[in-house]
Amino acid sequence: MTTAPAQVAIRPMRPGDADQVLAIYQMGLDTGDASFEVTAPSWHAFDASRLPQHRYVAVGTPAAVGGGTTLGWIAATAVSDRCCYAGVVEHSVYIAPQARGRGVGRALLTAFIASTEAAGIWTIQTGIFPENTASLRLHHAAGFQTVGTRTRLARHHDRWRDVILLERRSTIAGTT
């Protein structure tokens, strides 16, 4: 298991992180290759839709330039409220532009995977646009497998978009 890069701390997301989390979310949406969404939700909507026990932020440590600044976040939603899917979540991870390529995403995924496994989650899934090659590399390096491509899943910015479906199956949770 990897640790956070130097001068970065991973901790649970707090309500006080709302402004920076939503700003990073919007920066990701503005790339056009992060989500079908085009506008970050309100904190109320974000908070209501994400599982509270599996939300993390990466923050610059006090010694870092911009220490205390949120560098990225990760959070999960339930795939279904049906009890048979209790161990399946879908996650999102967003990294601030200035923190990309520095191991922040890997550190967030590592903390998230540990959290979900401890809670008995047996499958983590995500959908990524094929053009988001950095996110695909990150997820594959963290043990996610490509399940398939959902071709022309929906329209986004006036064009049809494919989505690559990835999942990570726990080797410890849900095996009995």
PDB file of N, CA and C in Angstrom, residues 36 126-130 148-154 161-165:
ATOM      1  N   PHE A  36     -20.457  13.713 -17.149  1.00  0.00           N
ATOM      2  CA  PHE A  36     -21.544  14.271 -17.954  1.00  0.00           C
ATOM      3  C   PHE A  36     -22.077  15.555 -17.329  1.00  0.00           C
ATOM      4  N   THR A 126     -16.543   2.527 -11.364  1.00  0.00           N
ATOM      5  CA  THR A 126     -16.480   3.898 -11.851  1.00  0.00           C
ATOM      6  C   THR A 126     -16.623   3.881 -13.358  1.00  0.00           C
ATOM      7  N   GLY A 127     -17.053   4.997 -13.910  1.00  0.00           N
ATOM      8  CA  GLY A 127     -17.135   5.172 -15.352  1.00  0.00           C
ATOM      9  C   GLY A 127     -16.257   6.347 -15.749  1.00  0.00           C
ATOM     10  N   ILE A 128     -15.428   6.147 -16.760  1.00  0.00           N
ATOM     11  CA  ILE A 128     -14.455   7.162 -17.166  1.00  0.00           C
ATOM     12  C   ILE A 128     -14.523   7.347 -18.680  1.00  0.00           C
ATOM     13  N   PHE A 129     -14.536   8.606 -19.112  1.00  0.00           N
ATOM     14  CA  PHE A 129     -14.462   8.870 -20.546  1.00  0.00           C
ATOM     15  C   PHE A 129     -13.129   8.342 -21.089  1.00  0.00           C
ATOM     16  N   PRO A 130     -13.116   7.741 -22.282  1.00  0.00           N
ATOM     17  CA  PRO A 130     -11.870   7.214 -22.852  1.00  0.00           C
ATOM     18  C   PRO A 130     -10.780   8.279 -23.005  1.00  0.00           C
ATOM     19  N   GLY A 148     -15.866  -3.025 -19.587  1.00  0.00           N
ATOM     20  CA  GLY A 148     -16.321  -2.845 -20.960  1.00  0.00           C
ATOM     21  C   GLY A 148     -16.526  -1.377 -21.257  1.00  0.00           C
ATOM     22  N   THR A 149     -16.955  -1.118 -22.481  1.00  0.00           N
ATOM     23  CA  THR A 149     -17.225   0.248 -22.913  1.00  0.00           C
ATOM     24  C   THR A 149     -18.708   0.390 -23.174  1.00  0.00           C
ATOM     25  N   ARG A 150     -19.279   1.393 -22.567  1.00  0.00           N
ATOM     26  CA  ARG A 150     -20.676   1.729 -22.814  1.00  0.00           C
ATOM     27  C   ARG A 150     -20.663   2.744 -23.961  1.00  0.00           C
ATOM     28  N   THR A 151     -20.911   2.259 -25.156  1.00  0.00           N
ATOM     29  CA  THR A 151     -20.787   3.049 -26.369  1.00  0.00           C
ATOM     30  C   THR A 151     -21.946   4.023 -26.517  1.00  0.00           C
ATOM     31  N   ARG A 152     -21.585   5.276 -26.833  1.00  0.00           N
ATOM     32  CA  ARG A 152     -22.596   6.320 -27.050  1.00  0.00           C
ATOM     33  C   ARG A 152     -23.623   6.323 -25.913  1.00  0.00           C
ATOM     34  N   LEU A 153     -23.126   6.348 -24.702  1.00  0.00           N
ATOM     35  CA  LEU A 153     -23.990   6.259 -23.528  1.00  0.00           C
ATOM     36  C   LEU A 153     -24.926   7.452 -23.407  1.00  0.00           C
ATOM     37  N   ALA A 154     -24.392   8.654 -23.652  1.00  0.00           N
ATOM     38  CA  ALA A 154     -25.221   9.861 -23.541  1.00  0.00           C
ATOM     39  C   ALA A 154     -24.535  10.999 -24.284  1.00  0.00           C
ATOM     40  N   ARG A 161     -20.970  10.439 -26.152  1.00  0.00           N
ATOM     41  CA  ARG A 161     -19.755  10.063 -25.420  1.00  0.00           C
ATOM     42  C   ARG A 161     -19.824   8.594 -25.008  1.00  0.00           C
ATOM     43  N   ASP A 162     -18.694   7.934 -25.146  1.00  0.00           N
ATOM     44  CA  ASP A 162     -18.518   6.589 -24.627  1.00  0.00           C
ATOM     45  C   ASP A 162     -18.052   6.697 -23.179  1.00  0.00           C
ATOM     46  N   VAL A 163     -18.305   5.669 -22.406  1.00  0.00           N
ATOM     47  CA  VAL A 163     -17.828   5.599 -21.027  1.00  0.00           C
ATOM     48  C   VAL A 163     -17.240   4.214 -20.806  1.00  0.00           C
ATOM     49  N   ILE A 164     -16.016   4.192 -20.299  1.00  0.00           N
ATOM     50  CA  ILE A 164     -15.374   2.928 -19.960  1.00  0.00           C
ATOM     51  C   ILE A 164     -15.759   2.587 -18.523  1.00  0.00           C
ATOM     52  N   LEU A 165     -16.328   1.417 -18.327  1.00  0.00           N
ATOM     53  CA  LEU A 165     -16.734   0.958 -17.007  1.00  0.00           C
ATOM     54  C   LEU A 165     -15.601   0.138 -16.409  1.00  0.00           C
TER      55      LEU A 165
END
